[in-house]
Structures are given as structure tokens and as C-alpha cells.
């Protein structure tokens, strides 16, 4: 057992209102600069939809992630020798227009324009070439809320029945906020011939060393979530850094901090490094269980001992015990990994959305009058869709999570109305009253300190020489192209 | 005079720049050490430029170097006229491939508006230099036959004399102008290498071949052994 700790984020999709406050705060802090205009380390997609970059989930096109062949994993894109042979041109690299060409508006024209018969306008121009853009072809979140679109939503690879997007009685919409998953078996790390990308041992954050990166771009292709971006100005790869300057000091990530829906949880998970690869060899529909098996119980004395031996501090072990992520991912099995079948072992987890609770067959007001919630498989967002998104096609694990959420609602509703709790409702979902109360708090009224349990870095345990070098103002040298 | 400049001053100046500027650049700011790929902004023309260029030029460059490093074995191989003709033809083909690629790259830079923002004067000058280099190389291949052989018996000993710090210009002094342009271009290439994005070819990404796929780094000294 080789126990390590990682900070992970959990998203409660039920509560995401698609406001993009998360994306904006991330952009303001990290990517509001030349070469990074088009990057959204945090982005929020409308589902069904094609996402950002367009169609990222389609690995037939982008060739991201790993495939399990026999008893080993290999990168879907390129092996080691083919990597060297493709240094000069990458067959599956996404291009700028797969994201969008960043633009701004010429506001100066509004007050600088000369006399004319018409009002002056602020025309759009490209932030890269500087040329005027007559008609904008794409932008951040271009298919926002277009879940009924034949152009976008119908091309969502998770849809079993594409007709659903045009059938008013059945169409549905939900949001999917995405950051880098800081995977346990990151394809981006493995694909880098310069070895510039690495996973931090202490907290699992995956980073690109800007000094080492030579801009070979294999990571951009290899990440199945398309969360490594190529900076066209500095010629290097960049990605979400999990706000490490914040989390190291115990503050939560900017996206989580600004989240209007309070849908995000940040906490510690302990995992067994030795079991990761084996778990990823399981067939698609067993991957969620395999994931959960790799995540260890922070109360288990053997686990704690092994963790201590690996240098996980007491403070981190405490945080692991109180971790909202552990409760949601493992203890109650509510949160699921995004596309586990990409086999990078993503460490961002999603609680599938229950809403809208409208049943296809029934009338909503009748349901409400009877104090009932719809059955799992009569819910608006098809189970097959959620299973394709969050469980490698395994409907049972999604259904179990949804059943728990429904039981929780039935229980809480009865409590709130001072009515008797229908018999066996919690038990059938594998919960008891204490668990239900705890989950209720966590999912609804839990405050900042309950949603985010982030242990700071143990500075006193670090080598003073390392600490001295790491405690400055960051990189002050100039990046970019030499002109 | 010209001979001394091209065959003595230039090579030593280029070597000095390479040896001293490269480490300076490495230690001063590696944030500007990149291949500066533009594939992200433009892909179609790049395919027709970058692939022929690299697959053409790298073997040709390697052949130039192998003759300098292993003149003995090369003499043995080229002693066989069939091998000589074969190698010469392959080299010629690769040269033409590189020429095509280089031309495509230059045109692409000039004709794609999106690339304006990422194209510096140095990029264009570099492409022009490479174009001259390849064009003169291909020209000599066609009009001064037996290239691999005469290169081995003239340029190679000249290089050896350079490396021994006893430059013997006689070996190459009587070549026509096109050869001198080619040589000057080559030394110029070495000279500008540390100043431009060409530094990317000083770094061969081969370390990853033997590594396990997932790289961990530890900040604390206690953990991870
Ligand atoms: S999501 Fe992509 S970029 Fe992030 S760790 Fe995983 S493979 Fe790497
Ligand atoms: S801030 Fe929160 S609620 Fe708003 S879009 Fe982002 S994740 Fe959703």
C-alpha cells in the first residue's frame, strides 16, 4: 500500500445555475493575458451540447486518454516512438477555431468616429491577428443554454436518442462546470516527451513546468478533457493549477469560492498509488467501483499508518477524515467521475442532477400534491445520458446515487412538514437518519467551512532551502515571442 | 580574403556564440525556450511545410555530420560506386523534399493573416537563410556530381583541421561561389542558433523513453524517499 493524499473538487450538478461566476473569477486571476485569451481553465457547458472545445468528448476525433489493451494501458494518441516521429506535426491537435478566435470590441470608435449619418458602432476585432471580424463564428460558451439545438445539442455524443433535443415534451438542460480533473493517471503527464508536466506528491495537483516545456503540444492532444491549453504567444502549454497558491494557504479555489450556487466542495482523498493502474484495466462499466476501491478510508488505522509513513501530516489526515469529498464520493457514493472510460482516473467528481424532477408521463402538480417524487427512470434527463457522462455507461451506479438523493428529499420534506417519514425510504436507499441529516446539511445549508476542508501545506516540514526558493513573487521573467 | 572570412573567421565566431550564448540563455530565462509551434493557429499549410521540411532536412544534416565523425567507414561505403549513386540520389530526393517544405513554410508565414501576430523578423530571416542553404545544397547536388564523395575528401578534412584549431583553407578554397555561400550559410545558422527559436533543436526529448509514464514531484524533502 502506497498511500498518498490529494485535494479534489466535487460538484453538485443539481445546484449549478450556469451563471459562470466561476469562469470569470478564474479568468480574472489566471488567464487574462496575451496568448491565453481563449483559455478557460474553468468553463461551464450546457448539456446536452458540444462543449468547449467543440466536441471534446469525441475521442474518435481527438484521440485523448488511455485505452486498456490486455494487461496494460496505452495512450490512445501516440506511443513513445510515434511521439518522436510526430514532433513536427501533430495529427490530432485541436486548432484555435475548435475553441474560438478570441475577440474584443473597438470601443474607441464610439467616441473617436468622425461625423456621419449613422451612429458609430464598436466593431469586433480578433485579439490575435487584430483584423476586423465581420461575423463572429464562436465565443466562450457559444452554445450556452442551447440544449434544443440541432446544430449543437444534437451532436452531444452522450445522447442515445438525438431526437430528444427537438421534442419539447422531453428536452432537458443542465450545466456541467469543468476544470482540470488533476487525474491520478494523467494522460497529459505521460504524453510529454520533455517531462514538463508532473503531479505533485503532496496534494496531487498536476502542473506544467514552464521552464521545461518546449511546446511540443502532445499534452493538449492526450488530455481527453482538453484541459491543457497551448499559449500561442509563449509557445508553451498551460493548464488549471487548482489555485495552488490559495490552497497551499488553506483558502479554497477561486472558482469554488465565487460559486453562486455553492455547488462545489473541496477536500482531501487518500488513495493507493499501487492500485491505480490495475483499476483502470477494468471494463468501462466497472470503472466507478474500481475508482472507489482505490480511494481509502481515512479512519482505517492501517491506512493512516501507511499515510504517515509516506509523509502525510496529521493535519492532512484530520482533513481527510472530515473531508466532504470522502463523504460524497466514497461513503455515500453520490459523486461520480466525469467520463471514467477515458481512463485517466479523473479526481473531480459530480453528483448527478435530479432536477428537473418532472416526470415524462405524469403531471408535475399531481406529483407534488401527492408528496411524491418521480421514479428514477421516469426522470427528465435520461439515465442513459447521465450514465454515459458519469459512469462509463453503468446505469446502476447512477440510479443508486439518484435514488439516494430522492430518498433524502422525501425524508427532509416529511421532516419539514412534520409528517411521518414513509417507512423504509432511507433504508432502501442505503441511508440511515444520521447519514441523511449529515448529507442534508452538506448539500444545502453547509457553510464555507463544511464545504471546504483544506489543510494548508506543512511549511515547517519542508526543507528550509526549498521553502526559501518557493516563497517569492513567482515568475517575474518575461515569456512570449521574441520580437 | 573572402576565403579567410568564410572558412576561418565565421566558423570560430559561430562556435564561440553557440558555446557561450546558449548557456547564458538557458540560465537567464528558459521561458523563451520553445519550439514556438504555430500549428494551433494554422494547420493545413503547416502539414505541407513542416513534415517535408523536417523529414527532408534531418537525414541530410545527419549525413553531413556522420561523414565528419566517421570518415573511415564512410570512405569504405562510398568506395562502392553503387552505394555512392544510391546515397547521392537519396540525398538529392531528401534535399528536394526539404526545399519544397521550406518554401511552403515561408509562403505560409507570408500569406496567413493569423500568423502575423506570431511572426517576427527573425522568423522570416531564418526561413530565408534556410531556403538559401537548401537551394544551394540542391544546386550543388545537381551540378557538382559525386557530392558525398568530394565532401568526404575536401570538406571533412577541412572540418577536422578546424576542430584541431589549425584551419587549412586549401581543402575548400577552390570551390565555386555556390559552395562558399552554402558554407557561409551553415556557419551563420550555427551563429544565430542560440539567439532564435532554433534552440529547440538543442533539446532532444528522449528522456521520457525510459521513464515510467506518470511523473511525480515532491516539494517536501521528507516524502517520496
Ligand atoms: S484532466 Fe487532462 S490536463 Fe487535467 S490531469 Fe487529467 S489528463 Fe491532465
Ligand atoms: S459559479 Fe457555481 S453555480 Fe455558477 S456556473 Fe459556476 S459552478 Fe455553476
PDB file of C-alpha atoms and ligand atoms in Angstrom, chain A residues 6 65-66 178-190 197-199 204-208 219-220 222-229 238-240 344-347, ligand 1:
ATOM      1  CA  UNK A   6      -4.931  14.572  -2.957  1.00  0.00           C
ATOM      2  CA  UNK A  65      -6.924   9.449 -22.825  1.00  0.00           C
ATOM      3  CA  UNK A  66      -5.874   5.840 -22.406  1.00  0.00           C
ATOM      4  CA  UNK A 178     -15.364  21.680 -15.734  1.00  0.00           C
ATOM      5  CA  UNK A 179     -11.825  22.243 -14.528  1.00  0.00           C
ATOM      6  CA  UNK A 180      -8.759  20.072 -14.983  1.00  0.00           C
ATOM      7  CA  UNK A 181      -9.515  16.870 -13.105  1.00  0.00           C
ATOM      8  CA  UNK A 182      -5.986  16.560 -11.700  1.00  0.00           C
ATOM      9  CA  UNK A 183      -6.161  12.906 -12.623  1.00  0.00           C
ATOM     10  CA  UNK A 184      -4.476  10.024 -10.836  1.00  0.00           C
ATOM     11  CA  UNK A 185      -3.302   8.580 -14.133  1.00  0.00           C
ATOM     12  CA  UNK A 186      -2.989  11.738 -16.201  1.00  0.00           C
ATOM     13  CA  UNK A 187      -2.543  11.246 -19.926  1.00  0.00           C
ATOM     14  CA  UNK A 188      -1.092  14.742 -20.216  1.00  0.00           C
ATOM     15  CA  UNK A 189       1.795  13.819 -17.911  1.00  0.00           C
ATOM     16  CA  UNK A 190       2.545  10.587 -19.723  1.00  0.00           C
ATOM     17  CA  UNK A 197       4.141  18.031 -16.652  1.00  0.00           C
ATOM     18  CA  UNK A 198       4.108  16.410 -13.276  1.00  0.00           C
ATOM     19  CA  UNK A 199       1.824  15.514 -10.415  1.00  0.00           C
ATOM     20  CA  UNK A 204      -1.919  15.609  -6.349  1.00  0.00           C
ATOM     21  CA  UNK A 205      -2.087  18.863  -8.290  1.00  0.00           C
ATOM     22  CA  UNK A 206      -0.963  18.438 -11.904  1.00  0.00           C
ATOM     23  CA  UNK A 207       1.245  21.260 -13.150  1.00  0.00           C
ATOM     24  CA  UNK A 208       3.206  22.272 -16.240  1.00  0.00           C
ATOM     25  CA  UNK A 219      -0.387  17.005 -23.741  1.00  0.00           C
ATOM     26  CA  UNK A 220      -3.060  19.050 -25.495  1.00  0.00           C
ATOM     27  CA  UNK A 222      -3.527  13.458 -24.891  1.00  0.00           C
ATOM     28  CA  UNK A 223      -5.812  15.068 -22.299  1.00  0.00           C
ATOM     29  CA  UNK A 224      -9.247  13.677 -23.108  1.00  0.00           C
ATOM     30  CA  UNK A 225     -10.880  16.583 -21.290  1.00  0.00           C
ATOM     31  CA  UNK A 226      -8.948  19.125 -23.395  1.00  0.00           C
ATOM     32  CA  UNK A 227      -7.784  20.877 -20.277  1.00  0.00           C
ATOM     33  CA  UNK A 228      -4.215  21.596 -21.343  1.00  0.00           C
ATOM     34  CA  UNK A 229      -4.128  24.700 -23.465  1.00  0.00           C
ATOM     35  CA  UNK A 238      -0.783  25.870 -19.668  1.00  0.00           C
ATOM     36  CA  UNK A 239      -3.490  24.409 -17.527  1.00  0.00           C
ATOM     37  CA  UNK A 240      -5.583  24.785 -14.393  1.00  0.00           C
ATOM     38  CA  UNK A 344      -7.140   8.962 -16.679  1.00  0.00           C
ATOM     39  CA  UNK A 345      -8.755   8.393 -13.279  1.00  0.00           C
ATOM     40  CA  UNK A 346     -10.183  11.928 -13.005  1.00  0.00           C
ATOM     41  CA  UNK A 347     -10.227  13.350  -9.481  1.00  0.00           C
TER      42      UNK A 347
HETATM   43  S1  LIG C   1      -7.845  16.458 -16.859  1.00  0.00           S
HETATM   44 FE1  LIG C   1      -6.393  16.410 -18.560  1.00  0.00          FE
HETATM   45  S2  LIG C   1      -4.918  18.030 -18.023  1.00  0.00           S
HETATM   46 FE2  LIG C   1      -6.013  17.537 -16.147  1.00  0.00          FE
HETATM   47  S3  LIG C   1      -4.709  15.950 -15.175  1.00  0.00           S
HETATM   48 FE3  LIG C   1      -6.297  14.895 -16.369  1.00  0.00          FE
HETATM   49  S4  LIG C   1      -5.279  14.456 -18.301  1.00  0.00           S
HETATM   50 FE4  LIG C   1      -4.071  16.072 -17.311  1.00  0.00          FE
END
